Amino acid sequence: MKHYLLIGNGAAGVSAAEVIRKRDAAATITILSDEPYPMYSRPGIAYVLNGQVPPEQIIARRPSFYQQHRLDLRFVRAVGLDATRQYVDLADGTRLPYDVLLLATGASATPPPFTNSQLDGIITFDKLDDARQLLTRCRRARAAVIVGGGITAMELAEGIAHQGVKTHFLQRGGRLWPRLLNQNESDIIERQIKHEGIHLHYHQEIETALDKRGKLVGVKLKSGQQIACDIVGVAIGVKPNLGLLKGAPVQIQQGVLVGPTMQSNIPTLFAAGDTAQVYDRWTQAHCLDVLWPSAIAEGRAAGHNMVDVAHGRPPSRQYEKGSPFNAALLFGVHMTAIGRISDNQDKEALPEAGYLSRGSSHVWTAPFAATVHSAWDRQGPHSIRVTMDRGRLIGALILGYQELADPLRYLVEHEVDLAAYQQNILTAGPTLPQLIAHIWKQVGQNMDREKHG
Ligand SMILES: Cc1cc2nc3c(=O)[nH]c(=O)nc-3n(C[C@H](O)[C@H](O)[C@H](O)COP(=O)(O)OP(=O)(O)OC[C@H]3O[C@@H](n4cnc5c(N)ncnc54)[C@H](O)[C@@H]3O)c2cc1C
């Protein structure tokens, strides 16, 4: 009987476990988590913070799921790994030997970069317990300062403001989420932020947190300005949790380098989700995706191949990384990001380089070739941006207009030949949404024709 050990009870770990159980009915499957919950939706912690759902509602797998699938879920931290002799040491002193291991430990927030950052009240936002503790803090707090440009920072600002706490939102650059949004898209979100009464400050960074007898009382900015507050939320990026691999002969860049089977350079060690750096066919580079759907797809592929390896067979499933996809609600505005829409030649996006915010992909930082062109249109609170390369859509970003999200995702993912439309798309102006809808109809008709001979 084989023993599969999965470190991580998130989207990647649990997706792998489901596939392993389907393919190996007799196996022992152990899942480790250093959080005291069955699997929950990690993006869902934002909805807990803003009061839209109670914590129980983001639980994605009930205890009965683990029983039915005979998954031995243990709430204990892995503290050591010997990838050569194939065992893991746990914080409770247990040593667990394994046949095949999955590292699916996720990612954690980058620590605050300013001085005096150890004060109580300076928080990051990674876990359900972080949302719970923050809700308690918000009951007593009068003002909060949030720093960061990405999705977690926006969700922190929105959630804390919803709890009735006066909220200041600091941006290092001159627009929101510069790695993803252009100036016009940032303006649309900015309008909503102001509408919610949040104080938005551009070109501001914290120099130090201020305390009075050890208690957080505010922040001093690099500009010299001071803001009084009892909470400082820091969401300036995340890094994969790779501490267990210290000293192990595992190939790592920003994440664990895995091949198309999710296998690392050590055949019995796989990685998936936020920890894995996966080959991307569009940019022809190994990329990190800090994205929920990527974690699920990678976990499934890893699970499939772990069974092959455990039974002495070569891994049989080639995983092809899809184009990055994120659908999120930013201050009430629906946003969908598909494929490649940003370019690291964009000067405003550069200050963020070097780390990834949650809901992001490394793919977004790859430089564009000279053959890439974009078209963009905005109508009130809606906007649409598409990026084309040699007759194919390679990316799209939509605010509002959600009926176009699935068509655009299909056109990008399937690299549909749109050469005949490229010129029209790039010059469509305000008719761009209608043109995309029209193209989608034509593509659908062609697909029907092909299906029915
Ligand atoms: C606030 C927020 C908003 C987000 N928004 C989006 C979004 O809009 N769109 C999107 O696609 N993605 C979003 N994400 C990112 C998404 O949640 C992650 O990409 C996804 O959860 C990654 O899954 P994973 O399985 O790799 O890791 P995780 O879900 O992080 O799971 C890691 C697991 O490893 C366990 N673990 C870690 N270290 C150890 C150890 N040493 N021993 C034992 N167990 C350990 C943890 O307990 C946990 O169970 C968001 C995340 C957050 C926090």
Coordinates of C-alpha atoms and ligand atoms in Angstrom, one line a residue:
M1 CA 0.0 0.0 0.0
K2 CA 1.4 3.4 -1.0
H3 CA 1.6 6.4 1.2
Y4 CA 1.0 9.8 -0.4
L5 CA 1.8 12.8 1.7
L6 CA 0.4 16.1 0.8
I7 CA 1.7 19.1 2.7
G8 CA -1.1 21.7 2.3
N9 CA -4.8 21.5 2.6
G10 CA -5.6 24.2 0.1
A11 CA -6.9 24.2 -3.5
A12 CA -3.8 22.4 -4.8
G13 CA -3.4 19.8 -2.0
V14 CA -7.1 18.8 -1.9
S15 CA -7.4 18.7 -5.7
A16 CA -4.5 16.3 -5.8
A17 CA -6.0 14.1 -3.0
E18 CA -9.3 13.8 -4.9
V19 CA -7.5 12.5 -8.0
I20 CA -5.2 10.2 -6.1
R21 CA -8.1 8.6 -4.3
K22 CA -9.9 8.0 -7.6
R23 CA -6.8 6.3 -9.1
D24 CA -5.5 4.4 -6.1
A25 CA -8.4 3.1 -3.9
A26 CA -6.0 1.2 -1.5
A27 CA -3.6 4.1 -0.8
T28 CA -3.0 5.9 2.5
I29 CA -3.3 9.6 1.9
T30 CA -2.2 12.1 4.5
I31 CA -2.9 15.8 4.2
L32 CA -1.1 18.2 6.6
S33 CA -2.3 21.7 7.4
D34 CA -1.0 24.2 9.9
E35 CA -4.4 25.9 10.1
P36 CA -7.2 24.3 12.2
Y37 CA -9.8 24.1 9.4
P38 CA -10.9 21.8 6.7
M39 CA -10.3 23.2 3.2
Y40 CA -11.8 26.7 2.8
S41 CA -11.8 29.3 0.0
R42 CA -8.8 31.4 0.6
P43 CA -10.0 34.3 -1.6
G44 CA -13.2 34.0 0.5
I45 CA -11.6 35.5 3.6
A46 CA -12.1 38.9 2.0
Y47 CA -15.9 38.3 2.0
V48 CA -15.7 37.3 5.7
L49 CA -13.9 40.6 6.5
N50 CA -16.4 42.8 4.6
G51 CA -19.3 41.0 6.4
Q52 CA -20.9 39.5 3.3
V53 CA -20.6 35.9 4.6
P54 CA -19.9 34.2 7.9
P55 CA -16.7 32.1 8.2
E56 CA -18.6 28.8 8.0
Q57 CA -19.8 29.7 4.5
I58 CA -16.3 29.7 2.9
I59 CA -15.6 26.1 4.1
A60 CA -15.2 24.3 0.7
R61 CA -14.9 20.7 2.0
R62 CA -16.7 19.4 5.1
P63 CA -15.2 16.9 7.5
S64 CA -17.5 14.2 5.9
F65 CA -15.6 14.7 2.6
Y66 CA -12.3 13.7 4.2
Q67 CA -14.0 10.6 5.8
Q68 CA -15.7 9.6 2.5
H69 CA -12.4 9.8 0.6
R70 CA -10.5 8.3 3.5
L71 CA -8.1 11.2 3.7
D72 CA -6.2 11.5 6.9
L73 CA -6.3 15.3 7.5
R74 CA -3.9 16.3 10.3
F75 CA -3.8 19.8 11.8
V76 CA 0.0 19.9 12.4
R77 CA 2.8 21.8 11.0
A78 CA 5.6 20.1 8.9
V79 CA 8.9 21.3 10.3
G80 CA 11.5 19.2 8.4
L81 CA 11.8 17.4 5.1
D82 CA 14.4 14.8 3.9
A83 CA 13.6 14.6 0.2
T84 CA 16.3 11.9 -0.3
R85 CA 15.3 9.5 2.4
Q86 CA 11.6 10.5 1.9
Y87 CA 10.3 11.5 5.3
V88 CA 8.8 14.6 6.9
D89 CA 9.1 15.7 10.5
L90 CA 6.1 17.2 12.2
A91 CA 5.8 19.8 15.0
D92 CA 4.4 17.1 17.3
G93 CA 7.5 15.0 17.0
T94 CA 6.1 12.5 14.6
R95 CA 8.2 11.4 11.6
L96 CA 6.2 10.5 8.5
P97 CA 7.8 8.4 5.8
Y98 CA 6.2 8.7 2.3
D99 CA 6.3 7.2 -1.1
V100 CA 5.4 10.4 -3.0
L101 CA 5.2 13.9 -1.6
L102 CA 3.3 17.0 -2.8
L103 CA 4.5 20.4 -1.6
A104 CA 1.4 22.6 -1.7
T105 CA 2.2 25.0 1.1
G106 CA 0.9 28.1 -0.6
A107 CA 2.3 31.6 -0.3
S108 CA 2.6 34.1 2.6
A109 CA 2.5 37.9 2.6
T110 CA 5.8 39.8 2.3
P111 CA 6.7 41.3 5.7
P112 CA 6.2 45.0 6.2
P113 CA 9.3 46.9 4.9
F114 CA 9.2 49.8 7.3
T115 CA 10.7 50.2 10.8
N116 CA 8.8 49.5 14.1
S117 CA 6.7 46.9 12.2
Q118 CA 6.5 44.4 15.0
L119 CA 3.8 46.4 16.8
D120 CA 0.5 44.8 17.6
G121 CA -2.0 46.0 15.1
I122 CA 0.3 45.8 12.0
I123 CA -1.2 42.9 10.1
T124 CA -1.1 40.9 6.9
F125 CA -4.0 39.0 5.3
D126 CA -3.3 35.4 4.4
K127 CA -5.7 33.2 6.5
L128 CA -9.1 32.8 7.8
D129 CA -7.8 33.5 11.3
D130 CA -6.4 36.8 10.0
A131 CA -9.9 37.8 8.9
R132 CA -11.4 36.8 12.3
Q133 CA -8.8 38.6 14.3
L134 CA -9.2 41.7 12.1
L135 CA -12.9 41.7 12.6
T136 CA -12.3 41.8 16.4
R137 CA -9.8 44.6 16.0
C138 CA -12.2 46.7 13.8
R139 CA -14.7 46.8 16.7
R140 CA -12.3 48.9 18.8
A141 CA -10.4 50.7 16.0
R142 CA -10.9 54.3 14.8
A143 CA -8.6 54.5 11.8
A144 CA -6.6 52.2 9.6
V145 CA -3.9 52.6 7.0
I146 CA -3.6 50.1 4.2
V147 CA -0.6 49.8 1.9
G148 CA -0.3 47.8 -1.3
G149 CA -1.5 48.0 -4.9
G150 CA -3.0 44.6 -5.6
I151 CA -6.2 42.7 -4.8
T152 CA -5.4 41.9 -1.2
A153 CA -4.7 45.5 -0.4
M154 CA -8.0 46.6 -2.1
E155 CA -9.9 43.9 -0.2
L156 CA -8.4 44.9 3.1
A157 CA -9.3 48.6 2.5
E158 CA -12.8 47.8 1.4
G159 CA -13.4 45.3 4.2
I160 CA -12.1 47.5 7.0
A161 CA -14.0 50.5 5.7
H162 CA -17.2 48.3 5.7
Q163 CA -16.6 47.7 9.4
G164 CA -17.0 51.5 10.0
V165 CA -13.3 52.2 10.4
K166 CA -11.9 55.4 8.8
T167 CA -9.6 54.0 6.1
H168 CA -6.5 55.5 4.4
F169 CA -5.3 53.6 1.3
L170 CA -1.6 54.3 0.3
Q171 CA -0.2 53.7 -3.1
R172 CA 3.5 53.8 -3.8
G173 CA 2.9 54.8 -7.4
G174 CA 0.4 57.0 -9.3
R175 CA -2.3 54.4 -10.0
L176 CA -4.0 51.3 -8.5
W177 CA -2.7 47.8 -9.2
P178 CA -0.2 49.1 -11.7
R179 CA 1.0 45.7 -12.7
L180 CA -2.4 45.0 -14.2
L181 CA -4.6 48.1 -14.6
N182 CA -3.9 51.0 -17.0
Q183 CA -4.6 54.6 -15.9
N184 CA -8.2 54.7 -17.2
E185 CA -9.1 51.4 -15.5
S186 CA -7.5 52.6 -12.3
D187 CA -9.6 55.8 -12.5
I188 CA -12.8 53.7 -12.7
I189 CA -11.8 51.8 -9.5
E190 CA -10.7 55.1 -7.9
R191 CA -14.1 56.6 -8.3
Q192 CA -15.6 53.7 -6.4
I193 CA -13.0 53.9 -3.7
K194 CA -13.8 57.5 -3.1
H195 CA -17.5 56.8 -3.3
E196 CA -17.0 54.4 -0.4
G197 CA -15.4 57.2 1.7
I198 CA -11.9 55.7 1.6
H199 CA -9.0 58.2 1.6
L200 CA -6.7 57.4 -1.3
H201 CA -3.1 58.7 -1.2
Y202 CA -0.9 58.3 -4.3
H203 CA 3.0 58.4 -4.2
Q204 CA 3.1 57.7 -0.4
E205 CA 5.0 55.1 1.5
I206 CA 5.3 54.4 5.2
E207 CA 8.7 55.2 6.7
T208 CA 7.9 54.0 10.2
A209 CA 5.1 53.0 12.5
L210 CA 4.6 55.2 15.4
D211 CA 4.0 54.0 19.0
K212 CA 3.1 55.4 22.4
R213 CA 4.5 53.2 25.1
G214 CA 4.6 50.2 22.8
K215 CA 1.1 50.8 21.4
L216 CA 0.5 51.5 17.7
V217 CA -0.8 55.1 17.3
G218 CA 0.0 55.9 13.7
V219 CA 2.4 56.0 10.8
K220 CA 5.0 58.5 9.5
L221 CA 5.2 58.6 5.7
K222 CA 8.4 59.2 3.7
S223 CA 6.9 62.6 2.7
G224 CA 6.9 63.5 6.4
Q225 CA 3.1 63.4 6.8
Q226 CA 1.7 61.5 9.8
I227 CA -1.5 59.6 10.0
A228 CA -3.1 58.5 13.2
C229 CA -4.3 54.9 13.2
D230 CA -4.8 51.7 15.3
I231 CA -4.5 49.2 12.4
V232 CA -1.9 49.1 9.6
G233 CA -2.6 46.5 6.9
V234 CA 0.3 45.5 4.7
A235 CA -0.3 43.7 1.4
I236 CA 2.6 44.4 -0.8
G237 CA 3.1 41.0 -2.3
V238 CA 3.5 37.3 -1.5
K239 CA 6.2 34.7 -1.6
P240 CA 5.9 30.9 -1.9
N241 CA 6.3 29.0 1.4
L242 CA 9.5 27.1 0.6
G243 CA 11.1 27.0 4.1
L244 CA 10.8 23.2 4.2
L245 CA 13.1 22.9 1.2
K246 CA 16.0 24.7 2.9
G247 CA 19.1 22.5 2.2
A248 CA 17.1 20.0 0.1
P249 CA 18.5 19.3 -3.4
V250 CA 15.4 20.6 -5.0
Q251 CA 15.6 23.1 -7.9
I252 CA 14.1 26.4 -6.9
Q253 CA 13.9 29.9 -8.5
Q254 CA 11.0 32.0 -7.1
G255 CA 9.1 28.7 -6.7
V256 CA 9.8 25.0 -7.1
L257 CA 10.8 24.4 -10.7
V258 CA 8.5 21.7 -12.0
G259 CA 8.3 20.1 -15.4
P260 CA 5.1 19.5 -17.4
T261 CA 4.1 16.7 -15.0
M262 CA 4.4 18.9 -11.9
Q263 CA 7.4 16.8 -10.9
S264 CA 10.5 18.5 -9.4
N265 CA 14.0 17.4 -10.2
I266 CA 13.5 14.8 -7.4
P267 CA 11.1 12.2 -9.0
T268 CA 9.2 11.6 -5.7
L269 CA 8.6 15.3 -5.0
F270 CA 5.9 17.2 -6.7
A271 CA 4.8 20.8 -6.3
A272 CA 1.5 22.6 -7.2
G273 CA -0.3 25.8 -6.6
D274 CA 1.4 29.0 -5.3
T275 CA 4.6 27.1 -4.6
A276 CA 5.1 25.8 -8.1
Q277 CA 6.9 27.6 -11.0
V278 CA 5.4 26.1 -14.1
Y279 CA 6.3 26.3 -17.8
D280 CA 4.2 28.8 -19.7
R281 CA 4.0 28.2 -23.4
W282 CA 3.1 31.8 -24.3
T283 CA 6.0 33.5 -22.5
Q284 CA 8.3 30.4 -22.9
A285 CA 9.4 30.8 -19.3
H286 CA 8.7 29.1 -15.9
C287 CA 6.1 31.3 -14.1
L288 CA 4.4 31.6 -10.8
D289 CA 0.7 32.0 -10.7
V290 CA -0.8 33.1 -7.4
L291 CA -4.3 32.1 -8.6
W292 CA -7.0 29.8 -7.3
P293 CA -7.9 28.1 -10.7
S294 CA -4.2 27.5 -11.4
A295 CA -3.8 25.8 -8.0
I296 CA -6.7 23.4 -8.7
A297 CA -5.6 22.5 -12.2
E298 CA -2.0 22.0 -11.1
G299 CA -3.1 19.9 -8.1
R300 CA -5.1 17.6 -10.3
A301 CA -2.3 17.0 -12.7
A302 CA 0.2 16.4 -9.8
G303 CA -2.2 13.9 -8.2
H304 CA -2.6 12.0 -11.4
N305 CA 1.2 11.7 -11.9
M306 CA 2.0 11.0 -8.2
V307 CA 0.0 7.8 -8.6
D308 CA 2.0 6.8 -11.7
V309 CA 5.3 7.4 -9.9
A310 CA 4.2 5.6 -6.7
H311 CA 3.5 2.5 -8.8
G312 CA 6.8 2.7 -10.7
R313 CA 5.4 4.1 -13.9
P314 CA 6.5 7.3 -15.7
P315 CA 4.1 10.2 -15.2
S316 CA 1.4 10.0 -17.8
R317 CA -0.3 13.4 -17.6
Q318 CA 1.3 16.4 -19.3
Y319 CA 0.0 19.5 -17.8
E320 CA -0.3 22.5 -20.0
K321 CA -0.5 25.7 -18.1
G322 CA -3.6 27.7 -19.2
S323 CA -3.6 31.5 -19.6
P324 CA -3.9 33.2 -16.3
F325 CA -7.4 34.1 -15.3
N326 CA -8.9 36.2 -12.5
A327 CA -12.4 37.3 -11.8
A328 CA -12.8 39.6 -8.8
L329 CA -15.0 42.3 -7.4
L330 CA -13.0 45.4 -6.7
F331 CA -15.1 47.9 -4.7
G332 CA -18.2 46.7 -6.4
V333 CA -16.7 46.7 -9.9
H334 CA -16.6 43.3 -11.6
M335 CA -13.2 42.7 -13.1
T336 CA -12.0 39.9 -15.3
A337 CA -8.4 39.5 -16.4
I338 CA -7.5 36.9 -19.0
G339 CA -4.1 36.0 -20.4
R340 CA -1.5 38.7 -21.1
I341 CA -2.7 42.3 -20.8
S342 CA 0.3 44.1 -19.2
D343 CA 3.7 44.8 -20.3
N344 CA 6.7 45.3 -18.1
Q345 CA 7.9 48.1 -20.4
D346 CA 5.2 50.1 -18.7
K347 CA 7.1 52.4 -16.4
E348 CA 4.3 52.7 -13.8
A349 CA 4.2 48.9 -13.4
L350 CA 7.9 48.7 -12.6
P351 CA 8.0 49.6 -8.9
E352 CA 6.0 46.5 -8.2
A353 CA 8.4 44.2 -10.0
G354 CA 10.2 41.6 -7.9
Y355 CA 7.1 40.2 -6.1
L356 CA 3.6 39.1 -7.0
S357 CA 0.4 40.2 -5.4
R358 CA -2.3 37.6 -4.9
G359 CA -4.6 37.0 -7.8
S360 CA -1.6 37.8 -10.1
S361 CA 0.6 35.9 -12.5
H362 CA 4.3 36.3 -13.5
V363 CA 3.0 36.1 -17.1
W364 CA 1.8 39.6 -16.6
T365 CA 5.4 40.9 -16.3
A366 CA 6.7 39.4 -19.5
P367 CA 7.8 41.9 -22.1
F368 CA 5.6 42.2 -25.3
A369 CA 7.0 41.6 -28.7
A370 CA 6.8 44.5 -31.3
T371 CA 3.9 42.5 -33.0
V372 CA 1.6 43.0 -29.9
H373 CA -1.1 45.7 -30.1
S374 CA -3.8 46.8 -27.7
A375 CA -7.3 48.3 -28.1
W376 CA -9.2 49.9 -25.4
D377 CA -12.6 51.5 -24.8
R378 CA -14.4 52.9 -21.8
Q379 CA -18.1 53.7 -21.4
G380 CA -19.0 55.1 -18.0
P381 CA -18.1 52.5 -15.4
H382 CA -17.4 49.8 -18.0
S383 CA -14.2 49.3 -19.9
I384 CA -12.7 46.7 -22.2
R385 CA -9.1 46.2 -23.2
V386 CA -7.9 43.5 -25.6
T387 CA -4.3 42.6 -26.6
M388 CA -3.6 41.0 -30.0
D389 CA -0.5 39.4 -31.4
R390 CA -0.4 38.4 -35.1
G391 CA -4.1 37.8 -35.5
R392 CA -4.8 36.2 -32.2
L393 CA -6.1 37.6 -28.9
I394 CA -3.5 37.0 -26.2
G395 CA -5.3 38.9 -23.4
A396 CA -8.3 40.9 -22.2
L397 CA -9.2 43.0 -19.2
I398 CA -12.9 43.8 -18.6
L399 CA -14.5 46.1 -16.0
G400 CA -18.2 45.7 -16.1
Y401 CA -19.4 44.0 -19.3
Q402 CA -19.2 40.5 -17.7
E403 CA -21.2 38.9 -20.6
L404 CA -18.0 39.2 -22.6
A405 CA -15.8 37.3 -20.1
D406 CA -16.5 33.8 -21.2
P407 CA -16.2 34.5 -24.9
L408 CA -12.9 36.4 -24.5
R409 CA -11.6 33.6 -22.3
Y410 CA -12.4 31.1 -25.0
L411 CA -10.9 33.2 -27.8
V412 CA -7.6 33.6 -25.8
E413 CA -7.3 30.1 -24.4
H414 CA -8.0 28.5 -27.8
E415 CA -5.9 30.9 -29.7
V416 CA -8.7 31.4 -32.3
D417 CA -7.4 32.8 -35.5
L418 CA -8.9 36.4 -35.7
A419 CA -6.5 37.7 -38.3
A420 CA -9.5 38.8 -40.5
Y421 CA -10.8 40.9 -37.6
Q422 CA -7.5 42.3 -36.2
Q423 CA -7.7 45.7 -38.0
N424 CA -11.3 46.2 -37.0
I425 CA -10.7 45.3 -33.4
L426 CA -7.8 47.7 -33.1
T427 CA -9.8 50.6 -34.5
A428 CA -13.3 49.8 -33.2
G429 CA -13.3 52.5 -30.5
P430 CA -16.7 52.7 -28.8
T431 CA -18.0 49.7 -30.8
L432 CA -15.4 47.3 -29.4
P433 CA -17.8 45.5 -27.1
Q434 CA -20.4 45.0 -29.9
L435 CA -17.6 43.8 -32.3
I436 CA -16.4 41.2 -29.8
A437 CA -20.0 40.0 -29.3
H438 CA -20.4 39.8 -33.1
I439 CA -17.1 37.9 -33.5
W440 CA -18.1 35.5 -30.8
K441 CA -21.4 34.8 -32.6
Q442 CA -19.5 34.1 -35.8
V443 CA -16.9 31.8 -34.1
G444 CA -19.8 29.9 -32.4
Q445 CA -21.5 29.4 -35.8
N446 CA -18.3 28.1 -37.3
M447 CA -17.8 25.7 -34.3
D448 CA -21.4 24.4 -34.8
R449 CA -20.8 23.9 -38.5
E450 CA -17.5 22.0 -37.8
K451 CA -19.3 19.9 -35.1
H452 CA -22.2 18.9 -37.5
G453 CA -19.9 18.2 -40.5
Ligands
LIG1 C1 -7.2 37.7 0.4 C2 -7.0 36.9 -0.8 C3 -7.5 37.2 -2.0 C4 -7.3 36.4 -3.1 N1 -7.9 36.7 -4.3 C5 -7.7 35.8 -5.3 C6 -8.5 36.1 -6.5 O1 -9.2 37.0 -6.7 N2 -8.3 35.2 -7.6 C7 -7.5 34.1 -7.5 O2 -7.4 33.4 -8.4 N3 -6.7 33.9 -6.4 C8 -6.9 34.7 -5.3 N4 -6.2 34.5 -4.1 C9 -5.1 33.5 -4.2 C10 -5.5 32.0 -4.0 O3 -6.3 31.9 -2.8 C11 -4.3 31.1 -4.0 O4 -3.7 31.2 -5.2 C12 -4.7 29.7 -3.8 O5 -5.4 29.5 -2.5 C13 -3.4 28.8 -3.7 O6 -3.7 27.5 -3.3 P1 -2.6 26.6 -2.7 O7 -3.3 25.3 -2.5 O8 -1.4 26.6 -3.5 O9 -2.2 27.2 -1.3 P2 -3.1 27.6 -0.1 O10 -4.5 27.8 -0.4 O11 -2.4 28.8 0.5 O12 -2.9 26.4 0.9 C14 -1.7 26.2 1.6 C15 -1.9 25.1 2.6 O13 -0.6 24.7 3.1 C16 -0.7 24.6 4.5 N5 0.7 24.7 5.1 C17 1.6 25.7 4.7 N6 2.8 25.4 5.3 C18 2.6 24.3 6.0 C19 3.5 23.5 6.8 N7 4.8 23.8 7.1 N8 2.9 22.4 7.4 C20 1.6 22.0 7.2 N9 0.8 22.7 6.5 C21 1.3 23.8 5.9 C22 -1.7 25.7 4.9 O14 -2.2 25.4 6.2 C23 -2.7 25.5 3.8 O15 -3.6 24.4 4.2 C24 -6.4 35.2 -3.0 C25 -5.8 34.9 -1.8 C26 -6.1 35.7 -0.7 C27 -5.5 35.4 0.7

